[in-house]
């Protein structure tokens, strides 16, 4: 029986999921907003449709499936490894296309063989698209957040700057702005003379006491806002960040890394050569990258179809390693996208760390490609 309002190829898609030994799940359309606001990232946050419950709890229309599927897994107390498939509507503001559209995908939870699970996610996404788009040549773009993090850490920047750069990974405009401010620091302005003096003296106890007294005098409640200690730490961190300058050699190293764009078959050698020339030890990040390339080759994935771009990321904050997107050669439309999110399950309340990787398919874009 055909599924109502879904694309004509939906039955084929579900057959592909079943052949890959997944369990199809559904999740409520109305979701608690907090996980998306706290974890998903700014790009998704500003496009969510929000509402409230009778008790004032923040709710939203389901903007994606990864977080709801993970929450469902935790609530059902199922064991791992577990492979879930989904197909349903999501709701979010888009620059192009409708705000209500269908997505499908697979979430692979608990497989401790990271390279194999990564390769399977890419292979499954490409395999499903090949079935739905016979005769079309696919193009895969791959990035790796863990490799970028390893490069940033190896440069020895303050932890605050590392967090800023890692948070901006995948947003080229934001990342370039941060690099520009690292090369030409903008010093903190607008501080009162007393605050500036206490920060300069590095007297945290006196700074906290001054902030506390100011808050008391102006009627701010520490229960309703940040504590004086939190404010003092933030001010101190802001001052350190503003006074940090990335030297020219380190800046060139980072720029060189971000410019890497090679076929995946050459990527391991390119990364190894870059690290050796820059004198950086990238350790486990490179080992995992090499393991994934080997697993893809062993799975029969054509490495010539895949490009590695060092600066490539996806606009969701929960990714921790592999990120990828798939389209049709000659088109800018992203038909599938996914990656690894090893920290998400514990952030959502799982009692133990659960490695995870998955991908989503945009069914309206696939339908347009089929019509073309």
mmCIF file of C-alpha atoms in Angstrom:
data_model
loop_
_atom_site.group_PDB
_atom_site.id
_atom_site.type_symbol
_atom_site.label_atom_id
_atom_site.label_comp_id
_atom_site.label_asym_id
_atom_site.label_seq_id
_atom_site.Cartn_x
_atom_site.Cartn_y
_atom_site.Cartn_z
ATOM 1 C CA UNK A 1 0.000 0.000 0.000
ATOM 2 C CA UNK A 2 1.531 3.378 -0.985
ATOM 3 C CA UNK A 3 2.290 5.826 1.823
ATOM 4 C CA UNK A 4 0.098 8.949 1.735
ATOM 5 C CA UNK A 5 1.723 12.263 0.706
ATOM 6 C CA UNK A 6 5.177 10.723 0.453
ATOM 7 C CA UNK A 7 7.256 10.666 -2.733
ATOM 8 C CA UNK A 8 6.542 7.790 -5.094
ATOM 9 C CA UNK A 9 9.921 6.217 -4.354
ATOM 10 C CA UNK A 10 9.265 5.907 -0.598
ATOM 11 C CA UNK A 11 8.503 2.178 -0.748
ATOM 12 C CA UNK A 12 11.828 1.603 -2.538
ATOM 13 C CA UNK A 13 13.548 3.652 0.141
ATOM 14 C CA UNK A 14 12.002 1.623 2.961
ATOM 15 C CA UNK A 15 13.022 -1.576 1.181
ATOM 16 C CA UNK A 16 16.605 -0.278 1.069
ATOM 17 C CA UNK A 17 16.497 0.414 4.813
ATOM 18 C CA UNK A 18 15.093 -3.055 5.537
ATOM 19 C CA UNK A 19 17.808 -4.673 3.418
ATOM 20 C CA UNK A 20 20.361 -2.891 5.600
ATOM 21 C CA UNK A 21 18.930 -4.535 8.741
ATOM 22 C CA UNK A 22 17.595 -1.395 10.347
ATOM 23 C CA UNK A 23 14.611 -1.000 12.674
ATOM 24 C CA UNK A 24 12.225 1.697 11.508
ATOM 25 C CA UNK A 25 11.161 4.100 14.259
ATOM 26 C CA UNK A 26 8.987 7.177 14.500
ATOM 27 C CA UNK A 27 9.175 10.055 16.968
ATOM 28 C CA UNK A 28 6.617 12.696 18.048
ATOM 29 C CA UNK A 29 6.296 15.779 15.858
ATOM 30 C CA UNK A 30 6.188 17.954 19.000
ATOM 31 C CA UNK A 31 9.575 17.801 20.728
ATOM 32 C CA UNK A 32 11.123 19.401 23.835
ATOM 33 C CA UNK A 33 13.020 22.423 22.506
ATOM 34 C CA UNK A 34 15.870 22.388 25.016
ATOM 35 C CA UNK A 35 18.057 19.688 23.393
ATOM 36 C CA UNK A 36 17.941 21.459 20.020
ATOM 37 C CA UNK A 37 18.617 24.880 21.556
ATOM 38 C CA UNK A 38 21.497 23.603 23.695
ATOM 39 C CA UNK A 39 23.158 21.058 21.423
ATOM 40 C CA UNK A 40 22.223 21.402 17.746
ATOM 41 C CA UNK A 41 23.956 24.716 17.035
ATOM 42 C CA UNK A 42 23.164 28.259 15.960
ATOM 43 C CA UNK A 43 22.326 27.431 12.331
ATOM 44 C CA UNK A 44 19.459 25.129 13.318
ATOM 45 C CA UNK A 45 18.449 27.159 16.401
ATOM 46 C CA UNK A 46 17.443 30.205 14.385
ATOM 47 C CA UNK A 47 15.259 28.142 12.023
ATOM 48 C CA UNK A 48 13.218 26.169 14.585
ATOM 49 C CA UNK A 49 9.454 26.676 14.950
ATOM 50 C CA UNK A 50 8.895 27.213 18.681
ATOM 51 C CA UNK A 51 5.797 26.884 20.861
ATOM 52 C CA UNK A 52 4.935 26.364 24.561
ATOM 53 C CA UNK A 53 3.036 23.851 26.647
ATOM 54 C CA UNK A 54 0.282 24.827 29.085
ATOM 55 C CA UNK A 55 2.874 24.814 31.855
ATOM 56 C CA UNK A 56 5.223 27.130 29.952
ATOM 57 C CA UNK A 57 7.713 24.445 28.869
ATOM 58 C CA UNK A 58 9.481 25.271 25.599
ATOM 59 C CA UNK A 59 8.492 22.970 22.749
ATOM 60 C CA UNK A 60 9.214 22.904 19.030
ATOM 61 C CA UNK A 61 8.130 21.199 15.854
ATOM 62 C CA UNK A 62 10.597 18.403 15.040
ATOM 63 C CA UNK A 63 13.405 20.152 13.065
ATOM 64 C CA UNK A 64 15.470 16.980 12.453
ATOM 65 C CA UNK A 65 15.496 13.320 13.469
ATOM 66 C CA UNK A 66 18.904 12.585 15.013
ATOM 67 C CA UNK A 67 18.209 14.059 18.462
ATOM 68 C CA UNK A 68 14.647 12.591 18.712
ATOM 69 C CA UNK A 69 15.865 9.120 17.653
ATOM 70 C CA UNK A 70 18.676 9.245 20.221
ATOM 71 C CA UNK A 71 16.269 10.397 22.960
ATOM 72 C CA UNK A 72 13.897 7.568 22.054
ATOM 73 C CA UNK A 73 16.729 5.056 22.302
ATOM 74 C CA UNK A 74 17.728 6.322 25.769
ATOM 75 C CA UNK A 75 14.117 6.353 27.036
ATOM 76 C CA UNK A 76 13.445 2.817 25.772
ATOM 77 C CA UNK A 77 16.623 1.529 27.485
ATOM 78 C CA UNK A 78 17.511 -0.570 24.443
ATOM 79 C CA UNK A 79 20.935 -2.147 24.212
ATOM 80 C CA UNK A 80 23.515 -1.468 21.521
ATOM 81 C CA UNK A 81 24.608 -1.857 18.801
ATOM 82 C CA UNK A 82 21.343 -0.727 17.243
ATOM 83 C CA UNK A 83 20.531 0.523 13.757
ATOM 84 C CA UNK A 84 17.475 2.757 13.400
ATOM 85 C CA UNK A 85 15.854 4.015 10.197
ATOM 86 C CA UNK A 86 13.307 6.818 9.963
ATOM 87 C CA UNK A 87 11.106 8.503 7.387
ATOM 88 C CA UNK A 88 8.870 11.435 8.229
ATOM 89 C CA UNK A 89 8.253 15.157 8.213
ATOM 90 C CA UNK A 90 10.552 17.794 9.654
ATOM 91 C CA UNK A 91 9.765 21.469 10.126
ATOM 92 C CA UNK A 92 12.267 24.285 9.844
ATOM 93 C CA UNK A 93 12.736 27.525 7.973
ATOM 94 C CA UNK A 94 14.726 27.061 4.777
ATOM 95 C CA UNK A 95 16.281 29.502 2.396
ATOM 96 C CA UNK A 96 14.946 27.474 -0.522
ATOM 97 C CA UNK A 97 11.988 25.089 -0.613
ATOM 98 C CA UNK A 98 9.112 24.601 1.805
ATOM 99 C CA UNK A 99 9.385 24.772 5.567
ATOM 100 C CA UNK A 100 7.671 21.390 5.966
ATOM 101 C CA UNK A 101 9.386 18.526 4.155
ATOM 102 C CA UNK A 102 10.277 14.854 4.379
ATOM 103 C CA UNK A 103 13.555 13.407 5.581
ATOM 104 C CA UNK A 104 14.728 9.835 5.901
ATOM 105 C CA UNK A 105 17.909 8.330 7.231
ATOM 106 C CA UNK A 106 19.786 5.839 9.362
ATOM 107 C CA UNK A 107 21.278 6.297 12.843
ATOM 108 C CA UNK A 108 23.895 3.671 13.750
ATOM 109 C CA UNK A 109 24.347 3.538 17.546
ATOM 110 C CA UNK A 110 26.902 1.628 19.575
ATOM 111 C CA UNK A 111 29.228 0.081 16.968
ATOM 112 C CA UNK A 112 32.703 0.283 18.544
ATOM 113 C CA UNK A 113 34.434 -0.388 15.219
ATOM 114 C CA UNK A 114 34.575 3.309 14.310
ATOM 115 C CA UNK A 115 36.231 3.066 10.849
ATOM 116 C CA UNK A 116 33.845 0.299 9.755
ATOM 117 C CA UNK A 117 30.740 2.167 10.989
ATOM 118 C CA UNK A 118 31.883 5.391 9.277
ATOM 119 C CA UNK A 119 32.464 3.531 6.016
ATOM 120 C CA UNK A 120 29.053 1.842 6.306
ATOM 121 C CA UNK A 121 27.287 5.198 6.777
ATOM 122 C CA UNK A 122 28.875 6.647 3.634
ATOM 123 C CA UNK A 123 28.336 3.418 1.714
ATOM 124 C CA UNK A 124 24.676 3.169 2.786
ATOM 125 C CA UNK A 125 23.926 6.790 1.862
ATOM 126 C CA UNK A 126 25.613 6.438 -1.537
ATOM 127 C CA UNK A 127 23.994 3.033 -2.133
ATOM 128 C CA UNK A 128 20.483 4.285 -1.390
ATOM 129 C CA UNK A 129 20.968 7.316 -3.654
ATOM 130 C CA UNK A 130 22.318 5.120 -6.445
ATOM 131 C CA UNK A 131 19.159 2.973 -6.213
ATOM 132 C CA UNK A 132 16.890 6.036 -6.302
ATOM 133 C CA UNK A 133 18.882 7.863 -9.004
ATOM 134 C CA UNK A 134 20.002 5.207 -11.486
ATOM 135 C CA UNK A 135 22.482 6.483 -14.039
ATOM 136 C CA UNK A 136 23.374 9.603 -12.040
ATOM 137 C CA UNK A 137 27.023 10.102 -11.053
ATOM 138 C CA UNK A 138 27.294 10.923 -7.348
ATOM 139 C CA UNK A 139 29.796 13.326 -5.777
ATOM 140 C CA UNK A 140 30.797 12.896 -2.118
ATOM 141 C CA UNK A 141 32.506 15.581 -0.022
ATOM 142 C CA UNK A 142 34.166 14.433 3.196
ATOM 143 C CA UNK A 143 35.591 16.381 6.125
ATOM 144 C CA UNK A 144 36.828 15.461 9.589
ATOM 145 C CA UNK A 145 36.188 17.603 12.645
ATOM 146 C CA UNK A 146 38.603 15.521 14.749
ATOM 147 C CA UNK A 147 41.523 16.259 12.400
ATOM 148 C CA UNK A 148 40.748 19.996 12.530
ATOM 149 C CA UNK A 149 40.592 19.871 16.343
ATOM 150 C CA UNK A 150 43.945 18.040 16.444
ATOM 151 C CA UNK A 151 45.570 20.745 14.289
ATOM 152 C CA UNK A 152 44.170 23.564 16.447
ATOM 153 C CA UNK A 153 45.304 21.843 19.659
ATOM 154 C CA UNK A 154 48.778 21.137 18.257
ATOM 155 C CA UNK A 155 49.240 24.860 17.557
ATOM 156 C CA UNK A 156 49.103 25.475 21.328
ATOM 157 C CA UNK A 157 46.433 28.181 21.355
ATOM 158 C CA UNK A 158 44.674 29.037 24.639
ATOM 159 C CA UNK A 159 41.749 26.731 25.387
ATOM 160 C CA UNK A 160 39.246 29.549 24.847
ATOM 161 C CA UNK A 161 40.512 30.156 21.323
ATOM 162 C CA UNK A 162 40.530 26.436 20.583
ATOM 163 C CA UNK A 163 36.848 26.256 21.563
ATOM 164 C CA UNK A 164 35.999 29.265 19.400
ATOM 165 C CA UNK A 165 37.709 27.892 16.303
ATOM 166 C CA UNK A 166 36.312 24.378 16.757
ATOM 167 C CA UNK A 167 32.811 25.805 17.248
ATOM 168 C CA UNK A 168 33.166 27.701 13.941
ATOM 169 C CA UNK A 169 34.332 24.659 11.956
ATOM 170 C CA UNK A 170 32.231 24.344 8.810
ATOM 171 C CA UNK A 171 31.187 28.034 8.812
ATOM 172 C CA UNK A 172 33.785 29.529 6.461
ATOM 173 C CA UNK A 173 32.784 33.170 7.016
ATOM 174 C CA UNK A 174 32.847 32.873 10.822
ATOM 175 C CA UNK A 175 36.117 30.936 10.795
ATOM 176 C CA UNK A 176 37.834 33.512 8.576
ATOM 177 C CA UNK A 177 36.624 36.325 10.854
ATOM 178 C CA UNK A 178 38.054 34.538 13.897
ATOM 179 C CA UNK A 179 41.400 33.995 12.148
ATOM 180 C CA UNK A 180 41.513 37.688 11.206
ATOM 181 C CA UNK A 181 40.940 38.670 14.843
ATOM 182 C CA UNK A 182 43.669 36.257 15.937
ATOM 183 C CA UNK A 183 46.163 37.872 13.576
ATOM 184 C CA UNK A 184 45.112 41.419 14.545
ATOM 185 C CA UNK A 185 43.680 41.267 18.098
ATOM 186 C CA UNK A 186 40.943 43.712 19.082
ATOM 187 C CA UNK A 187 41.475 44.751 22.683
ATOM 188 C CA UNK A 188 38.562 44.792 25.127
ATOM 189 C CA UNK A 189 36.925 48.206 25.430
ATOM 190 C CA UNK A 190 34.050 49.596 27.455
ATOM 191 C CA UNK A 191 35.275 48.356 30.838
ATOM 192 C CA UNK A 192 34.996 50.617 33.853
ATOM 193 C CA UNK A 193 38.275 51.929 35.299
ATOM 194 C CA UNK A 194 37.887 49.762 38.416
ATOM 195 C CA UNK A 195 37.225 46.579 36.425
ATOM 196 C CA UNK A 196 40.107 47.275 34.054
ATOM 197 C CA UNK A 197 42.465 47.932 37.006
ATOM 198 C CA UNK A 198 41.472 44.727 38.831
ATOM 199 C CA UNK A 199 41.793 42.650 35.661
ATOM 200 C CA UNK A 200 45.200 44.163 34.987
ATOM 201 C CA UNK A 201 46.309 43.365 38.542
ATOM 202 C CA UNK A 202 45.066 39.775 38.140
ATOM 203 C CA UNK A 203 43.361 40.047 41.552
ATOM 204 C CA UNK A 204 40.421 37.660 41.130
ATOM 205 C CA UNK A 205 39.256 37.869 44.751
ATOM 206 C CA UNK A 206 39.018 41.661 44.633
ATOM 207 C CA UNK A 207 37.376 41.512 41.175
ATOM 208 C CA UNK A 208 34.666 39.104 42.409
ATOM 209 C CA UNK A 209 34.051 41.306 45.488
ATOM 210 C CA UNK A 210 33.731 44.415 43.296
ATOM 211 C CA UNK A 211 31.283 42.707 40.895
ATOM 212 C CA UNK A 212 29.257 41.378 43.829
ATOM 213 C CA UNK A 213 29.028 44.820 45.410
ATOM 214 C CA UNK A 214 27.985 46.355 42.089
ATOM 215 C CA UNK A 215 25.287 43.726 41.570
ATOM 216 C CA UNK A 216 23.949 44.295 45.094
ATOM 217 C CA UNK A 217 23.892 48.046 44.591
ATOM 218 C CA UNK A 218 22.071 47.834 41.263
ATOM 219 C CA UNK A 219 19.558 45.221 42.447
ATOM 220 C CA UNK A 220 20.695 42.276 40.297
ATOM 221 C CA UNK A 221 19.903 38.880 41.806
ATOM 222 C CA UNK A 222 22.612 36.251 41.539
ATOM 223 C CA UNK A 223 19.814 33.666 41.334
ATOM 224 C CA UNK A 224 18.453 35.218 38.139
ATOM 225 C CA UNK A 225 21.781 35.885 36.389
ATOM 226 C CA UNK A 226 25.386 34.764 36.394
ATOM 227 C CA UNK A 227 27.195 34.761 39.713
ATOM 228 C CA UNK A 228 29.988 37.285 40.391
ATOM 229 C CA UNK A 229 32.481 34.403 40.089
ATOM 230 C CA UNK A 230 31.096 33.458 36.648
ATOM 231 C CA UNK A 231 31.232 37.065 35.460
ATOM 232 C CA UNK A 232 34.797 37.473 36.723
ATOM 233 C CA UNK A 233 35.898 34.286 34.910
ATOM 234 C CA UNK A 234 34.220 35.397 31.688
ATOM 235 C CA UNK A 235 35.850 38.833 31.853
ATOM 236 C CA UNK A 236 39.249 37.284 32.492
ATOM 237 C CA UNK A 237 38.808 34.836 29.608
ATOM 238 C CA UNK A 238 37.676 37.645 27.317
ATOM 239 C CA UNK A 239 40.775 39.665 28.202
ATOM 240 C CA UNK A 240 43.083 36.689 27.555
ATOM 241 C CA UNK A 241 41.407 35.987 24.221
ATOM 242 C CA UNK A 242 41.652 39.619 23.154
ATOM 243 C CA UNK A 243 45.368 39.732 23.956
ATOM 244 C CA UNK A 244 46.219 36.462 22.161
ATOM 245 C CA UNK A 245 47.938 36.858 18.809
ATOM 246 C CA UNK A 246 48.561 33.991 16.411
ATOM 247 C CA UNK A 247 52.108 34.351 15.093
ATOM 248 C CA UNK A 248 52.590 34.479 11.336
ATOM 249 C CA UNK A 249 54.090 30.989 11.073
ATOM 250 C CA UNK A 250 51.194 29.345 12.949
ATOM 251 C CA UNK A 251 48.669 31.378 10.921
ATOM 252 C CA UNK A 252 50.211 30.142 7.662
ATOM 253 C CA UNK A 253 50.132 26.552 8.953
ATOM 254 C CA UNK A 254 46.423 26.846 9.766
ATOM 255 C CA UNK A 255 45.643 28.475 6.416
ATOM 256 C CA UNK A 256 47.594 25.775 4.589
ATOM 257 C CA UNK A 257 45.649 23.056 6.390
ATOM 258 C CA UNK A 258 42.288 24.665 5.606
ATOM 259 C CA UNK A 259 43.235 24.903 1.916
ATOM 260 C CA UNK A 260 43.730 21.127 1.553
ATOM 261 C CA UNK A 261 41.302 19.785 -1.054
ATOM 262 C CA UNK A 262 42.291 16.449 -2.575
ATOM 263 C CA UNK A 263 40.717 13.182 -3.775
ATOM 264 C CA UNK A 264 40.239 10.909 -0.765
ATOM 265 C CA UNK A 265 42.595 8.350 -2.271
ATOM 266 C CA UNK A 266 45.407 10.929 -1.817
ATOM 267 C CA UNK A 267 44.186 12.463 1.455
ATOM 268 C CA UNK A 268 46.126 10.313 3.949
ATOM 269 C CA UNK A 269 49.426 11.115 2.234
ATOM 270 C CA UNK A 270 48.515 14.804 1.996
ATOM 271 C CA UNK A 271 47.654 15.023 5.712
ATOM 272 C CA UNK A 272 50.755 13.106 6.756
ATOM 273 C CA UNK A 273 52.951 15.340 4.583
ATOM 274 C CA UNK A 274 51.310 18.475 5.972
ATOM 275 C CA UNK A 275 51.812 17.346 9.596
ATOM 276 C CA UNK A 276 55.473 16.421 9.002
ATOM 277 C CA UNK A 277 56.256 19.711 7.240
ATOM 278 C CA UNK A 278 54.531 21.747 9.992
ATOM 279 C CA UNK A 279 56.054 19.703 12.824
ATOM 280 C CA UNK A 280 52.622 18.842 14.241
ATOM 281 C CA UNK A 281 51.727 15.600 16.015
ATOM 282 C CA UNK A 282 48.146 14.756 15.108
ATOM 283 C CA UNK A 283 48.168 11.281 16.686
ATOM 284 C CA UNK A 284 44.899 9.373 16.880
ATOM 285 C CA UNK A 285 43.065 11.753 14.560
ATOM 286 C CA UNK A 286 45.256 10.725 11.624
ATOM 287 C CA UNK A 287 45.131 7.043 12.589
ATOM 288 C CA UNK A 288 41.337 7.114 12.603
ATOM 289 C CA UNK A 289 41.294 8.971 9.293
ATOM 290 C CA UNK A 290 43.566 6.352 7.688
ATOM 291 C CA UNK A 291 41.469 3.549 9.183
ATOM 292 C CA UNK A 292 38.300 5.017 7.679
ATOM 293 C CA UNK A 293 39.886 5.286 4.218
ATOM 294 C CA UNK A 294 40.966 1.638 4.441
ATOM 295 C CA UNK A 295 37.495 0.569 5.609
ATOM 296 C CA UNK A 296 35.860 2.421 2.705
ATOM 297 C CA UNK A 297 38.182 0.694 0.242
ATOM 298 C CA UNK A 298 37.499 -2.705 1.850
ATOM 299 C CA UNK A 299 33.742 -2.064 1.613
ATOM 300 C CA UNK A 300 34.086 -1.557 -2.138
ATOM 301 C CA UNK A 301 33.341 2.193 -2.090
ATOM 302 C CA UNK A 302 34.927 3.953 -5.066
ATOM 303 C CA UNK A 303 37.380 6.400 -3.444
ATOM 304 C CA UNK A 304 37.551 8.319 -6.725
ATOM 305 C CA UNK A 305 33.978 9.504 -6.040
ATOM 306 C CA UNK A 306 35.018 11.181 -2.763
ATOM 307 C CA UNK A 307 36.808 14.503 -2.246
ATOM 308 C CA UNK A 308 38.421 15.387 1.081
ATOM 309 C CA UNK A 309 38.238 19.068 2.050
ATOM 310 C CA UNK A 310 40.007 19.985 5.286
ATOM 311 C CA UNK A 311 37.748 23.020 5.843
ATOM 312 C CA UNK A 312 34.510 21.132 5.208
ATOM 313 C CA UNK A 313 32.077 20.799 8.099
ATOM 314 C CA UNK A 314 28.319 20.643 8.636
ATOM 315 C CA UNK A 315 26.304 23.256 10.576
ATOM 316 C CA UNK A 316 25.371 21.056 13.549
ATOM 317 C CA UNK A 317 27.363 21.365 16.762
ATOM 318 C CA UNK A 318 27.114 17.736 17.825
ATOM 319 C CA UNK A 319 29.490 16.316 15.192
ATOM 320 C CA UNK A 320 32.789 14.962 16.549
ATOM 321 C CA UNK A 321 34.632 13.323 13.635
ATOM 322 C CA UNK A 322 33.540 12.308 10.151
ATOM 323 C CA UNK A 323 31.237 14.707 8.280
ATOM 324 C CA UNK A 324 30.052 14.181 4.715
ATOM 325 C CA UNK A 325 27.565 15.299 2.079
ATOM 326 C CA UNK A 326 26.476 13.673 -1.185
ATOM 327 C CA UNK A 327 25.014 15.229 -4.293
ATOM 328 C CA UNK A 328 24.892 14.618 -8.018
ATOM 329 C CA UNK A 329 27.907 15.685 -10.036
ATOM 330 C CA UNK A 330 27.281 19.093 -11.604
ATOM 331 C CA UNK A 331 24.587 20.109 -9.091
ATOM 332 C CA UNK A 332 24.938 22.146 -5.874
ATOM 333 C CA UNK A 333 21.974 20.438 -4.171
ATOM 334 C CA UNK A 334 22.852 18.362 -1.101
ATOM 335 C CA UNK A 335 20.860 15.122 -1.250
ATOM 336 C CA UNK A 336 22.372 13.366 1.772
ATOM 337 C CA UNK A 337 24.436 14.541 4.726
ATOM 338 C CA UNK A 338 25.726 13.022 7.907
ATOM 339 C CA UNK A 339 28.599 12.327 10.242
ATOM 340 C CA UNK A 340 29.791 10.997 13.584
ATOM 341 C CA UNK A 341 28.360 12.259 16.892
ATOM 342 C CA UNK A 342 30.060 10.316 19.683
ATOM 343 C CA UNK A 343 29.283 12.815 22.472
ATOM 344 C CA UNK A 344 25.600 13.355 21.724
ATOM 345 C CA UNK A 345 24.180 10.360 23.605
ATOM 346 C CA UNK A 346 25.788 11.323 26.928
ATOM 347 C CA UNK A 347 24.777 14.979 26.423
ATOM 348 C CA UNK A 348 21.187 13.753 26.053
ATOM 349 C CA UNK A 349 21.362 11.701 29.262
ATOM 350 C CA UNK A 350 22.812 8.283 28.388
ATOM 351 C CA UNK A 351 24.665 6.834 31.372
ATOM 352 C CA UNK A 352 27.578 5.594 29.269
ATOM 353 C CA UNK A 353 29.333 6.766 26.156
ATOM 354 C CA UNK A 354 27.728 5.384 22.991
ATOM 355 C CA UNK A 355 29.585 5.897 19.683
ATOM 356 C CA UNK A 356 27.205 6.954 16.917
ATOM 357 C CA UNK A 357 27.158 7.835 13.232
ATOM 358 C CA UNK A 358 24.327 8.476 10.784
ATOM 359 C CA UNK A 359 22.978 10.339 7.772
ATOM 360 C CA UNK A 360 19.837 12.056 6.495
ATOM 361 C CA UNK A 361 18.298 12.161 3.018
ATOM 362 C CA UNK A 362 16.371 15.175 1.671
ATOM 363 C CA UNK A 363 13.444 13.553 -0.156
ATOM 364 C CA UNK A 364 12.136 16.677 -1.916
ATOM 365 C CA UNK A 365 15.560 17.313 -3.451
ATOM 366 C CA UNK A 366 15.869 13.669 -4.494
ATOM 367 C CA UNK A 367 12.411 13.896 -6.085
ATOM 368 C CA UNK A 368 13.471 16.982 -8.064
ATOM 369 C CA UNK A 369 16.636 15.202 -9.220
ATOM 370 C CA UNK A 370 14.575 12.202 -10.355
ATOM 371 C CA UNK A 371 12.228 14.495 -12.275
ATOM 372 C CA UNK A 372 15.196 16.144 -13.988
#
